[in-house]
XYZ file of C-alpha atoms in Angstrom:
717
model
C 100.139 -25.654 -8.551
C 102.800 -24.392 -10.875
C 101.245 -23.339 -14.210
C 104.371 -24.608 -15.941
C 103.677 -28.063 -14.577
C 100.177 -27.985 -16.071
C 101.547 -26.801 -19.384
C 104.173 -29.554 -19.486
C 101.602 -32.165 -18.515
C 99.167 -30.959 -21.164
C 101.835 -30.934 -23.871
C 102.927 -34.442 -22.832
C 99.332 -35.657 -23.091
C 98.833 -34.108 -26.515
C 102.095 -35.571 -27.701
C 101.008 -38.965 -26.401
C 97.721 -38.726 -28.301
C 99.353 -37.545 -31.512
C 101.922 -40.356 -31.324
C 99.151 -42.928 -31.052
C 97.390 -41.491 -34.104
C 100.578 -41.362 -36.190
C 101.488 -44.895 -35.171
C 98.015 -46.094 -36.032
C 98.192 -44.589 -39.507
C 101.678 -45.929 -40.114
C 100.752 -49.402 -38.990
C 97.625 -49.387 -41.107
C 99.774 -48.668 -44.177
C 102.462 -51.180 -43.290
C 100.279 -54.231 -42.618
C 97.011 -55.758 -43.579
C 94.413 -55.597 -40.868
C 91.147 -57.504 -41.058
C 88.414 -55.137 -42.082
C 85.654 -54.523 -39.569
C 82.794 -52.493 -41.010
C 81.412 -49.821 -38.654
C 78.149 -48.162 -39.537
C 76.193 -45.462 -37.800
C 72.926 -47.359 -37.423
C 70.056 -45.642 -35.680
C 70.458 -46.097 -31.966
C 67.882 -48.820 -31.284
C 68.839 -49.053 -27.641
C 67.053 -51.940 -26.017
C 64.375 -50.716 -23.625
C 64.736 -53.785 -21.428
C 66.706 -53.262 -18.236
C 70.244 -54.623 -18.317
C 70.181 -57.249 -15.590
C 72.810 -59.724 -16.786
C 75.950 -57.804 -17.849
C 78.867 -58.174 -15.382
C 79.445 -54.807 -13.662
C 82.331 -52.938 -12.059
C 80.319 -51.107 -9.405
C 77.879 -53.565 -7.840
C 80.588 -55.870 -6.597
C 84.330 -56.482 -6.861
C 83.372 -59.991 -8.045
C 81.983 -58.647 -11.319
C 78.414 -59.662 -10.483
C 75.544 -58.628 -12.696
C 72.609 -56.572 -11.457
C 70.532 -59.759 -11.187
C 73.190 -61.467 -9.034
C 73.638 -58.494 -6.659
C 71.513 -58.134 -3.492
C 71.002 -54.404 -4.063
C 69.455 -51.942 -6.506
C 71.859 -51.534 -9.417
C 71.381 -49.290 -12.463
C 73.378 -49.361 -15.700
C 73.264 -46.575 -18.286
C 75.251 -47.895 -21.228
C 76.502 -46.122 -24.326
C 73.469 -47.062 -26.404
C 71.105 -45.491 -23.876
C 73.245 -42.361 -23.648
C 73.054 -41.947 -27.423
C 69.380 -42.678 -27.897
C 68.381 -40.262 -25.106
C 70.813 -37.606 -26.222
C 72.371 -37.034 -22.802
C 74.791 -34.143 -23.277
C 76.802 -34.633 -20.108
C 77.157 -36.780 -17.028
C 74.433 -34.945 -15.113
C 71.877 -35.626 -17.841
C 72.958 -39.283 -17.758
C 72.079 -39.363 -14.043
C 68.375 -38.868 -14.892
C 68.278 -42.561 -15.816
C 69.097 -43.581 -12.224
C 65.912 -43.985 -10.156
C 65.429 -41.183 -7.640
C 68.616 -39.252 -8.426
C 68.522 -35.468 -8.801
C 71.518 -33.267 -9.587
C 72.532 -29.683 -10.296
C 75.745 -28.060 -11.533
C 76.013 -24.719 -9.712
C 79.716 -23.852 -10.165
C 80.833 -24.017 -6.531
C 78.226 -26.409 -5.198
C 77.871 -29.465 -7.413
C 74.979 -31.379 -5.935
C 73.546 -34.904 -6.120
C 70.678 -36.351 -4.081
C 70.216 -40.132 -3.846
C 67.900 -41.998 -1.473
C 67.413 -38.920 0.696
C 71.082 -37.983 1.100
C 73.206 -35.235 -0.457
C 76.614 -35.024 -2.119
C 78.763 -35.512 0.989
C 77.044 -38.856 1.529
C 77.251 -40.018 -2.104
C 80.397 -41.593 -3.548
C 80.942 -40.306 -7.074
C 83.630 -42.468 -8.611
C 85.660 -42.172 -11.774
C 86.588 -45.587 -13.141
C 86.118 -46.972 -9.642
C 88.336 -44.342 -8.004
C 87.010 -42.029 -5.300
C 88.736 -38.641 -5.485
C 87.066 -37.631 -2.206
C 85.731 -34.297 -3.365
C 82.165 -33.540 -4.476
C 83.140 -30.699 -6.846
C 85.255 -33.208 -8.790
C 81.928 -34.440 -10.165
C 81.568 -31.313 -12.302
C 79.587 -32.397 -15.418
C 81.736 -33.906 -18.160
C 80.622 -34.113 -21.787
C 79.141 -37.540 -22.426
C 81.280 -38.205 -25.527
C 84.147 -39.758 -23.549
C 81.838 -41.772 -21.248
C 81.338 -45.466 -21.967
C 78.699 -46.053 -19.286
C 77.534 -45.040 -15.823
C 76.758 -47.557 -13.074
C 75.071 -46.892 -9.742
C 74.259 -48.830 -6.595
C 71.729 -47.468 -4.117
C 72.294 -47.248 -0.401
C 75.335 -47.788 1.867
C 78.257 -49.135 -0.139
C 81.446 -48.004 1.627
C 82.523 -51.647 1.653
C 83.170 -51.337 -2.091
C 85.038 -48.062 -2.532
C 85.579 -46.528 0.891
C 83.983 -43.897 3.115
C 81.351 -41.467 1.868
C 78.646 -43.756 0.462
C 75.638 -43.716 2.774
C 73.147 -42.769 0.059
C 74.806 -44.718 -2.741
C 77.692 -44.866 -5.218
C 77.787 -43.589 -8.805
C 80.611 -44.738 -11.085
C 81.496 -42.894 -14.321
C 83.485 -45.146 -16.682
C 85.365 -43.638 -19.611
C 86.005 -45.263 -22.976
C 89.102 -47.477 -23.234
C 90.985 -49.062 -26.116
C 89.461 -52.303 -27.408
C 90.585 -55.079 -29.766
C 88.693 -53.715 -32.758
C 88.694 -51.042 -35.448
C 86.367 -48.057 -35.033
C 86.100 -44.492 -36.264
C 83.315 -41.975 -35.782
C 82.688 -38.241 -35.612
C 79.915 -35.864 -34.654
C 79.168 -32.191 -35.247
C 76.430 -30.504 -33.216
C 74.931 -27.010 -33.579
C 72.257 -25.472 -31.401
C 70.634 -22.518 -29.727
C 72.679 -19.783 -28.016
C 75.653 -20.280 -30.302
C 76.280 -23.948 -29.455
C 79.120 -25.379 -31.538
C 80.485 -28.834 -30.766
C 82.799 -31.262 -32.535
C 83.718 -34.799 -31.446
C 85.945 -37.544 -32.853
C 86.539 -41.131 -31.752
C 89.172 -43.517 -33.162
C 90.125 -47.066 -32.130
C 92.864 -48.676 -34.204
C 95.273 -51.599 -34.172
C 98.917 -50.510 -34.020
C 100.489 -53.938 -34.217
C 99.851 -57.484 -33.093
C 98.301 -57.238 -29.657
C 98.388 -53.419 -29.488
C 95.382 -51.118 -29.857
C 95.080 -47.373 -29.373
C 92.004 -45.277 -28.804
C 91.412 -41.525 -28.794
C 88.142 -39.770 -28.068
C 88.151 -35.981 -28.094
C 85.380 -33.435 -27.782
C 85.224 -29.640 -27.784
C 82.189 -27.490 -27.031
C 81.742 -23.718 -27.262
C 78.409 -22.255 -26.225
C 76.571 -19.257 -24.865
C 73.523 -19.312 -22.627
C 70.111 -17.673 -22.262
C 71.559 -16.256 -19.003
C 73.104 -12.844 -19.654
C 76.853 -12.894 -20.222
C 77.491 -16.624 -19.689
C 79.890 -18.194 -22.186
C 81.657 -21.504 -21.746
C 84.252 -23.636 -23.494
C 85.099 -27.193 -22.604
C 87.449 -29.854 -23.946
C 87.565 -33.543 -23.021
C 90.196 -36.030 -24.166
C 90.432 -39.748 -23.417
C 93.436 -41.600 -24.872
C 94.472 -45.162 -24.091
C 96.823 -47.877 -25.269
C 95.947 -51.560 -24.832
C 98.822 -54.046 -24.947
C 98.154 -57.790 -25.041
C 101.330 -59.644 -24.046
C 99.930 -63.167 -24.127
C 99.643 -65.779 -21.367
C 96.783 -63.824 -19.860
C 98.731 -60.571 -19.350
C 97.363 -57.243 -20.595
C 98.145 -53.623 -19.806
C 96.161 -50.461 -20.472
C 97.709 -47.014 -20.202
C 94.963 -44.407 -20.046
C 95.034 -40.629 -19.939
C 92.090 -38.253 -19.553
C 92.092 -34.476 -19.764
C 89.244 -32.115 -18.984
C 89.206 -28.356 -19.258
C 86.253 -26.076 -18.655
C 86.303 -22.277 -18.791
C 83.146 -20.347 -17.927
C 82.908 -16.582 -18.320
C 80.601 -14.837 -15.864
C 79.113 -18.064 -14.463
C 75.521 -18.130 -13.267
C 75.075 -18.673 -9.514
C 71.337 -18.303 -9.124
C 68.275 -16.067 -9.277
C 67.071 -14.187 -6.170
C 63.760 -15.307 -4.654
C 60.985 -12.742 -4.505
C 59.720 -11.518 -1.137
C 57.909 -12.540 0.954
C 60.204 -15.563 1.305
C 57.854 -18.024 2.941
C 55.707 -20.887 1.774
C 56.079 -21.487 -1.979
C 59.269 -19.943 -3.351
C 59.047 -17.924 -6.528
C 61.103 -15.684 -8.787
C 60.074 -12.626 -10.725
C 59.891 -13.897 -14.294
C 61.620 -10.795 -15.660
C 64.740 -11.763 -13.669
C 64.876 -15.323 -15.043
C 67.816 -14.676 -17.366
C 69.518 -11.910 -15.378
C 73.089 -12.448 -14.204
C 74.176 -10.474 -11.143
C 77.751 -11.755 -11.114
C 80.749 -9.505 -11.718
C 81.274 -8.489 -15.321
C 84.418 -10.634 -15.522
C 83.432 -13.489 -13.168
C 85.258 -16.768 -13.826
C 85.053 -20.479 -13.196
C 87.943 -22.536 -14.615
C 88.701 -26.225 -14.176
C 91.615 -28.291 -15.468
C 91.867 -31.992 -14.699
C 94.519 -34.554 -15.616
C 94.091 -38.297 -15.078
C 96.737 -40.946 -15.676
C 96.017 -44.633 -15.046
C 98.116 -47.767 -15.484
C 95.942 -50.902 -15.435
C 97.691 -54.266 -15.466
C 95.741 -57.547 -15.587
C 97.048 -61.093 -15.237
C 94.817 -64.102 -15.746
C 96.997 -66.381 -13.665
C 94.738 -69.393 -14.192
C 91.131 -70.227 -14.903
C 90.497 -69.652 -11.192
C 92.670 -66.622 -10.359
C 92.833 -63.121 -11.843
C 94.918 -60.215 -10.534
C 94.488 -56.545 -11.452
C 96.648 -53.615 -10.405
C 95.603 -50.008 -10.980
C 98.093 -47.199 -10.393
C 96.619 -43.724 -10.780
C 97.594 -40.060 -10.661
C 95.035 -37.272 -10.430
C 95.774 -33.560 -10.713
C 93.108 -30.838 -10.660
C 93.159 -27.050 -10.497
C 89.967 -24.996 -10.045
C 89.737 -21.187 -10.000
C 86.826 -18.984 -8.917
C 86.426 -15.207 -9.199
C 82.814 -14.258 -8.517
C 80.224 -12.328 -6.518
C 78.041 -15.302 -5.594
C 75.008 -14.320 -3.478
C 72.004 -12.187 -4.456
C 68.806 -11.294 -2.591
C 65.957 -8.842 -3.018
C 65.326 -5.945 -0.674
C 61.968 -6.199 1.158
C 60.071 -4.340 -1.599
C 61.619 -6.385 -4.485
C 62.867 -3.169 -6.051
C 66.602 -3.790 -5.715
C 68.991 -6.751 -5.670
C 71.626 -6.830 -2.933
C 74.846 -8.497 -4.107
C 77.281 -10.011 -1.601
C 79.826 -12.793 -0.986
C 82.751 -11.839 -3.214
C 85.087 -14.826 -3.420
C 88.495 -15.297 -4.989
C 89.330 -18.986 -4.642
C 91.671 -21.662 -5.954
C 91.502 -25.404 -5.279
C 94.733 -27.265 -5.974
C 94.279 -31.035 -5.636
C 96.664 -33.917 -6.296
C 96.042 -37.569 -5.611
C 98.147 -40.693 -6.116
C 97.045 -44.208 -5.353
C 97.369 -47.880 -6.113
C 94.769 -50.611 -5.948
C 95.507 -54.326 -6.126
C 92.474 -56.536 -6.786
C 92.193 -60.294 -6.975
C 89.341 -62.633 -7.911
C 89.523 -66.343 -7.058
C 86.905 -68.841 -8.190
C 86.705 -71.856 -5.916
C 84.323 -74.423 -4.476
C 83.294 -75.450 -1.010
C 82.422 -79.085 -1.457
C 80.055 -79.228 -4.378
C 79.081 -75.562 -4.092
C 80.665 -72.671 -5.986
C 82.341 -70.071 -3.784
C 84.000 -67.047 -5.426
C 86.255 -64.596 -3.608
C 87.430 -61.050 -4.260
C 90.157 -59.411 -2.222
C 92.350 -56.374 -2.419
C 94.417 -53.560 -1.028
C 93.764 -49.835 -1.653
C 96.332 -47.147 -0.837
C 95.953 -43.455 -1.698
C 97.248 -40.032 -0.703
C 95.001 -37.061 -1.468
C 96.286 -33.533 -0.863
C 94.329 -30.353 -1.439
C 95.332 -26.741 -0.854
C 92.735 -23.964 -0.862
C 93.398 -20.273 -1.451
C 90.295 -18.382 -0.296
C 89.892 -14.617 -0.183
C 86.287 -13.860 0.681
C 84.248 -10.782 1.576
C 80.823 -11.764 2.915
C 79.662 -8.154 3.127
C 77.495 -6.350 0.588
C 79.281 -5.531 -2.662
C 76.571 -3.379 -4.247
C 72.828 -2.895 -4.657
C 71.484 -2.773 -8.225
C 68.239 -2.339 -10.109
C 66.861 -5.874 -10.789
C 66.343 -5.248 -14.512
C 68.687 -2.474 -15.647
C 72.161 -2.634 -14.144
C 75.873 -2.831 -14.781
C 78.166 -4.784 -12.462
C 81.800 -4.088 -11.656
C 84.924 -5.889 -12.744
C 85.838 -8.234 -9.921
C 89.065 -6.588 -8.801
C 87.234 -3.274 -8.537
C 85.509 -4.734 -5.439
C 87.156 -3.057 -2.408
C 89.457 -5.504 -0.659
C 90.002 -7.716 -3.700
C 93.288 -7.892 -5.581
C 94.959 -10.427 -7.897
C 97.012 -13.232 -6.395
C 96.339 -16.338 -4.340
C 97.291 -16.825 -0.712
C 97.165 -20.407 0.615
C 94.946 -21.098 3.610
C 95.639 -24.704 4.655
C 96.712 -28.078 3.315
C 94.421 -31.069 3.805
C 96.233 -34.362 3.379
C 94.170 -37.561 3.504
C 96.057 -40.875 3.540
C 93.914 -43.983 3.154
C 94.883 -47.630 3.494
C 92.181 -50.240 3.072
C 91.828 -54.020 2.952
C 88.710 -55.696 1.628
C 87.318 -59.169 1.024
C 84.125 -60.247 -0.705
C 82.504 -63.654 -1.201
C 79.621 -65.242 -3.085
C 78.730 -68.768 -2.085
C 75.941 -70.980 -3.380
C 74.245 -72.326 -0.244
C 71.916 -74.427 -2.403
C 71.644 -74.365 -6.218
C 69.215 -71.388 -6.296
C 70.266 -69.513 -3.136
C 73.471 -67.453 -2.953
C 75.025 -65.728 0.045
C 76.888 -62.502 -0.831
C 79.115 -60.965 1.855
C 81.760 -58.240 1.982
C 83.999 -56.615 4.581
C 86.278 -53.587 4.310
C 88.576 -52.081 6.921
C 90.162 -48.675 6.406
C 92.627 -46.451 8.160
C 92.082 -42.816 7.220
C 94.677 -40.304 8.383
C 93.879 -36.613 8.065
C 96.656 -34.051 8.458
C 95.930 -30.317 8.397
C 98.681 -27.736 7.962
C 97.934 -24.071 8.571
C 99.403 -21.776 5.880
C 98.231 -18.557 7.554
C 98.362 -16.948 11.004
C 98.433 -19.416 13.897
C 95.654 -18.944 16.473
C 94.014 -21.063 19.128
C 91.243 -21.889 16.654
C 93.695 -22.511 13.792
C 96.870 -24.125 15.128
C 99.959 -24.725 13.035
C 98.862 -28.288 12.412
C 96.391 -30.896 13.557
C 95.945 -34.581 12.822
C 93.238 -37.155 13.347
C 92.716 -40.720 12.213
C 89.629 -42.847 11.629
C 89.347 -46.642 11.342
C 85.932 -47.586 9.924
C 84.915 -51.158 9.184
C 81.974 -51.607 6.821
C 80.312 -54.578 5.209
C 77.456 -56.312 3.424
C 75.388 -59.426 4.159
C 72.965 -60.422 1.416
C 70.923 -63.324 0.087
C 69.754 -63.814 -3.509
C 67.114 -66.459 -4.201
C 66.475 -67.410 -7.830
C 62.786 -68.288 -7.544
C 62.592 -69.004 -11.282
C 65.051 -68.480 -14.148
C 63.366 -65.091 -14.762
C 62.751 -63.878 -11.220
C 64.667 -63.555 -7.984
C 64.156 -62.163 -4.511
C 66.906 -60.620 -2.417
C 67.551 -59.187 1.023
C 70.543 -57.192 2.190
C 72.011 -55.549 5.278
C 74.805 -53.071 4.514
C 76.803 -50.459 6.415
C 78.745 -47.339 5.485
C 80.972 -44.621 6.941
C 80.706 -40.955 6.104
C 82.624 -37.766 7.058
C 80.456 -35.787 9.535
C 81.192 -32.411 7.909
C 81.215 -33.300 4.251
C 84.475 -34.389 2.628
C 87.714 -34.650 4.593
C 89.757 -33.012 1.835
C 88.080 -29.669 2.679
C 87.451 -30.135 6.422
C 88.323 -27.157 8.629
C 90.274 -27.208 11.887
C 86.973 -26.888 13.770
C 85.482 -29.839 11.859
C 88.394 -32.113 12.667
C 88.855 -31.030 16.283
C 85.159 -31.316 17.167
C 84.349 -34.481 15.247
C 86.359 -37.416 16.492
C 84.372 -40.036 14.575
C 82.985 -40.627 11.139
C 79.236 -40.862 10.884
C 77.783 -44.313 10.302
C 75.053 -45.601 8.052
C 73.166 -48.881 7.903
C 70.541 -50.140 5.489
C 67.995 -52.942 5.285
C 66.838 -53.591 1.729
C 64.574 -56.167 0.094
C 63.670 -56.410 -3.534
C 63.180 -58.387 -6.708
C 64.493 -58.471 -10.265
C 62.421 -60.171 -12.896
C 61.634 -60.766 -16.534
C 58.078 -61.250 -17.785
C 55.778 -61.094 -20.815
C 57.731 -63.764 -22.718
C 60.929 -61.741 -22.566
C 59.303 -58.435 -23.561
C 59.449 -56.952 -20.064
C 61.926 -56.527 -17.210
C 61.562 -54.848 -13.839
C 63.294 -54.178 -10.540
C 61.556 -53.398 -7.268
C 63.196 -52.415 -3.982
C 62.216 -51.207 -0.524
C 64.800 -49.895 1.916
C 65.373 -48.243 5.269
C 68.571 -46.271 5.945
C 69.718 -44.810 9.259
C 72.606 -42.359 9.455
C 74.011 -41.681 12.934
C 76.711 -39.491 14.462
C 75.790 -36.445 12.397
C 77.468 -33.299 13.685
C 74.732 -31.250 15.371
C 74.977 -28.021 17.313
C 75.490 -28.265 21.080
C 72.309 -26.771 22.654
C 74.414 -25.444 25.561
C 77.194 -23.940 23.442
C 76.443 -22.858 19.861
C 80.157 -22.744 19.065
C 80.491 -26.515 19.559
C 79.074 -29.538 17.767
C 78.099 -32.952 19.102
C 78.025 -36.247 17.229
C 74.475 -37.121 18.249
C 72.523 -36.241 15.109
C 70.491 -38.855 13.257
C 68.701 -39.011 9.897
C 66.509 -41.758 8.505
C 65.443 -42.437 4.942
C 63.001 -45.071 3.792
C 61.498 -45.598 0.413
C 60.571 -47.734 -2.566
C 61.961 -47.807 -6.099
C 60.432 -49.311 -9.226
C 62.078 -49.505 -12.657
C 60.452 -51.115 -15.713
C 61.630 -51.793 -19.258
C 59.234 -52.893 -22.008
C 59.826 -53.890 -25.631
C 56.288 -54.701 -26.904
C 57.374 -54.698 -30.553
C 60.541 -54.251 -32.548
C 59.475 -50.660 -33.217
C 58.288 -49.595 -29.756
C 60.280 -49.393 -26.548
C 59.416 -47.934 -23.149
C 61.474 -47.545 -20.026
C 60.617 -45.752 -16.825
C 61.160 -45.527 -13.114
C 59.447 -44.008 -10.107
C 60.707 -43.570 -6.555
C 59.309 -42.470 -3.246
C 61.512 -41.526 -0.300
C 60.585 -40.358 3.192
C 63.727 -38.658 4.532
C 63.741 -36.832 7.848
C 65.958 -35.848 10.751
C 65.401 -37.765 13.971
C 67.783 -35.787 16.149
C 69.399 -32.707 14.695
C 69.894 -29.093 15.786
C 70.788 -26.009 13.803
C 70.884 -22.484 15.166
C 69.953 -23.911 18.555
C 66.667 -25.134 17.043
C 65.606 -28.764 16.887
C 64.928 -30.021 13.354
C 63.562 -33.399 14.381
C 60.939 -34.539 11.865
C 62.099 -32.090 9.173
C 63.041 -33.101 5.639
C 66.606 -32.338 4.413
C 66.792 -29.528 1.864
C 66.590 -30.274 -1.870
C 65.294 -33.792 -1.249
C 62.163 -34.568 -3.304
C 59.811 -37.231 -2.017
C 59.022 -38.452 -5.546
C 60.971 -38.609 -8.790
C 59.594 -40.225 -11.957
C 61.019 -40.683 -15.456
C 59.537 -42.120 -18.647
C 61.210 -42.626 -22.028
C 59.463 -43.787 -25.194
C 61.161 -44.719 -28.475
C 59.279 -45.485 -31.677
C 60.676 -46.364 -35.104
C 58.306 -44.712 -37.588
C 60.264 -46.315 -40.446
C 63.501 -48.314 -40.499
C 65.333 -44.994 -40.948
C 63.232 -42.620 -38.825
C 63.015 -42.851 -35.041
C 61.274 -40.611 -32.496
C 62.043 -40.301 -28.788
C 60.115 -38.687 -25.938
C 61.365 -38.227 -22.381
C 59.224 -37.009 -19.459
C 60.645 -36.186 -16.034
C 58.706 -35.219 -12.908
C 60.348 -34.097 -9.651
C 58.431 -33.520 -6.432
C 58.610 -30.414 -4.284
C 61.783 -29.696 -2.304
C 62.382 -27.633 0.817
C 64.782 -24.711 0.583
C 65.489 -24.373 4.303
C 66.153 -26.797 7.114
C 63.073 -25.602 9.035
C 60.849 -26.565 6.032
C 59.163 -23.138 5.922
C 60.072 -22.508 2.261
C 59.669 -24.862 -0.688
C 59.875 -25.066 -4.475
C 56.870 -26.833 -6.020
C 56.972 -30.000 -8.068
C 57.625 -29.709 -11.794
C 57.509 -31.701 -15.021
C 59.383 -31.167 -18.257
C 59.480 -32.933 -21.620
C 62.328 -33.634 -24.069
C 61.833 -34.622 -27.732
C 64.220 -36.303 -30.160
C 64.111 -37.276 -33.839
C 66.784 -39.252 -35.694
C 67.055 -40.045 -39.396
C 69.457 -42.557 -40.962
C 70.531 -40.715 -44.113
C 72.873 -43.495 -45.298
C 74.462 -46.503 -43.658
C 77.208 -44.239 -42.303
C 75.430 -40.935 -41.729
C 72.755 -40.031 -39.217
C 70.993 -36.733 -38.534
C 69.611 -36.126 -35.014
C 67.479 -33.235 -33.759
C 66.450 -32.548 -30.164
C 64.308 -30.112 -28.198
C 64.947 -30.041 -24.455
C 62.417 -28.702 -21.938
C 59.815 -28.424 -24.688
C 57.346 -26.320 -22.679
C 60.102 -24.039 -21.353
C 59.201 -24.906 -17.760
C 60.763 -22.665 -15.113
C 62.082 -24.876 -12.333
C 64.731 -24.870 -9.638
C 67.405 -27.533 -9.938
C 68.579 -26.366 -6.491
C 67.165 -23.822 -4.053
C 68.260 -22.194 -0.806
C 66.750 -19.574 1.493
C 67.532 -16.624 -0.829
C 68.205 -17.957 -4.355
C 67.076 -20.569 -6.846
C 69.534 -22.184 -9.242
C 67.240 -22.549 -12.238
C 67.259 -25.527 -14.556
C 67.980 -25.135 -18.239
C 65.474 -23.269 -20.391
C 64.117 -24.624 -23.685
C 66.877 -25.316 -26.195
C 67.143 -27.027 -29.552
C 70.078 -28.592 -31.369
C 70.878 -30.723 -34.380
C 73.791 -33.124 -34.797
C 75.375 -35.005 -37.657
C 77.025 -38.368 -36.867
C 79.366 -40.065 -39.306
C 81.133 -43.422 -39.229
C 84.166 -43.727 -41.481
């Protein structure tokens, strides 16, 4: 991607934002606007589960969690604030059973026994078809996060066997709002955030939310800077017509990023690190991870009548990611030296354009209500990669006292990017969804989606038999849902659902190699049976959701036992489990919310290295995950918060010979309402400074964050 293009786009975005602010100020001076008082009250987020708010992710019909025959989780802005979630990955802790890590080149999420390639991570309902696109974003620009467990390709397309997670950014609203926050913390953390929503004229509202963070790390040499901007303009034209123009910008620059800590020998049984290496960084002295993302969306809505609504979303996505690192470290047999390898110079250049037309029609079949959703999705996603890798040993260093080289001092490495191949994915999809009341308290919810996915690979390097000049393949998955929701009482329902999904056999298609595409003629398939209940109890002081599910994923690419160079689409994985989430509000002062999950995930038919892995558990998949949050208002102005998270053991290798043990950590928060408009918040994360692996492989552990503390000042004005 041309750097000049990025510069022009960034300057255009900043100009757009500044124009909105100037217009807002001018309009405020030129006309009288009704005053709406905004105060920074202590975040008394309700501890009850949100079961009745219409959602964007559970259904295209805008059903609530209670109306949907599936497990649905909502983490709204109030919960984000009261729990102090710094970024999108910390927000994910509120979703039952989800684990995540943010290793720079391997962003990972596990949900219902499946990893990132089988999880759809959406941004405002748009699937950018690339797991690394889910790099953590500061929570300031996030309005809420919604998630649906299990196969859900029928909603947003292929890649959702384990579930879908939807990150929704703040948009302009028909109100006045202004707020700011300053946060300081350990390791040189400095952060400033501002949010403004203002009326420009009759029927026009502008919103800008901007955040900048600069911080070090307990890991040697790691420094990072990130900026997030969300700007939008809402125009109300009357007669049911509105339009929102939205722009988002994200930039993250990490100096000498941390890739992991080598495991101590012998590497078998319980994995461990040498504690003295916990904060050591074996990357090159000038290692780099940089990310720049631009989003532009045009959202037009037309309420044609009381029965019919049409929405059209046109979007442009542009992302550039650069890597310059030595990424793999392992101990020698005696644990006296660290062997550094896998030097990688890499660039990912991704552009995506798409349009989605959605319609909702409310009708009746006889005396029964029958609502329909329908639509057309079209997108073109193109990614070019520029790898220059050296898998061999770079150097061997003392584990505790060492100096690493500058990256371009590594033999064979030099500045400049050389393109490898272009992956172009063109998707066209039609969908239809229906909810019909069979009898007054029993609703049938169905959905069907048909896609045509065309993958075109263009070789940008030497042409060989293994890497031809070009290769193309197409896939035509059809996925769906069949569910029943029975309202047993006004406060309790029971549901059952059968759902299917489609999933790329080798991860995401936007990075698939020639071998992946030539060997794998089909997408993998997933199907799920789920039953559950959603209920209120204790005279409105309690809410809960309970679900049990069984998922089967077939056509996984597994190694041919007769030819290790080939793969066969005969692999199979199953996942079955239960999920329980509870919200309690015993008194006005006390609130509790928690969840616990159990999943039994294993391969049924899978080979790796000519070895059968049948009965083995996929790596980094904990059997149990539990979370508990408690909020207590000591006084009207003073509120305390405690969060406890427990994650079960995970296997580091496919053969299940190496594991990281279960762990528990605790977060504390304290907020004080200084005045009506000013609030002071302090937090301690990982109070006991627990050493744990957020992700682990056969040679390294990517450690979770150490104990940190920060204090923030929030102001409404």
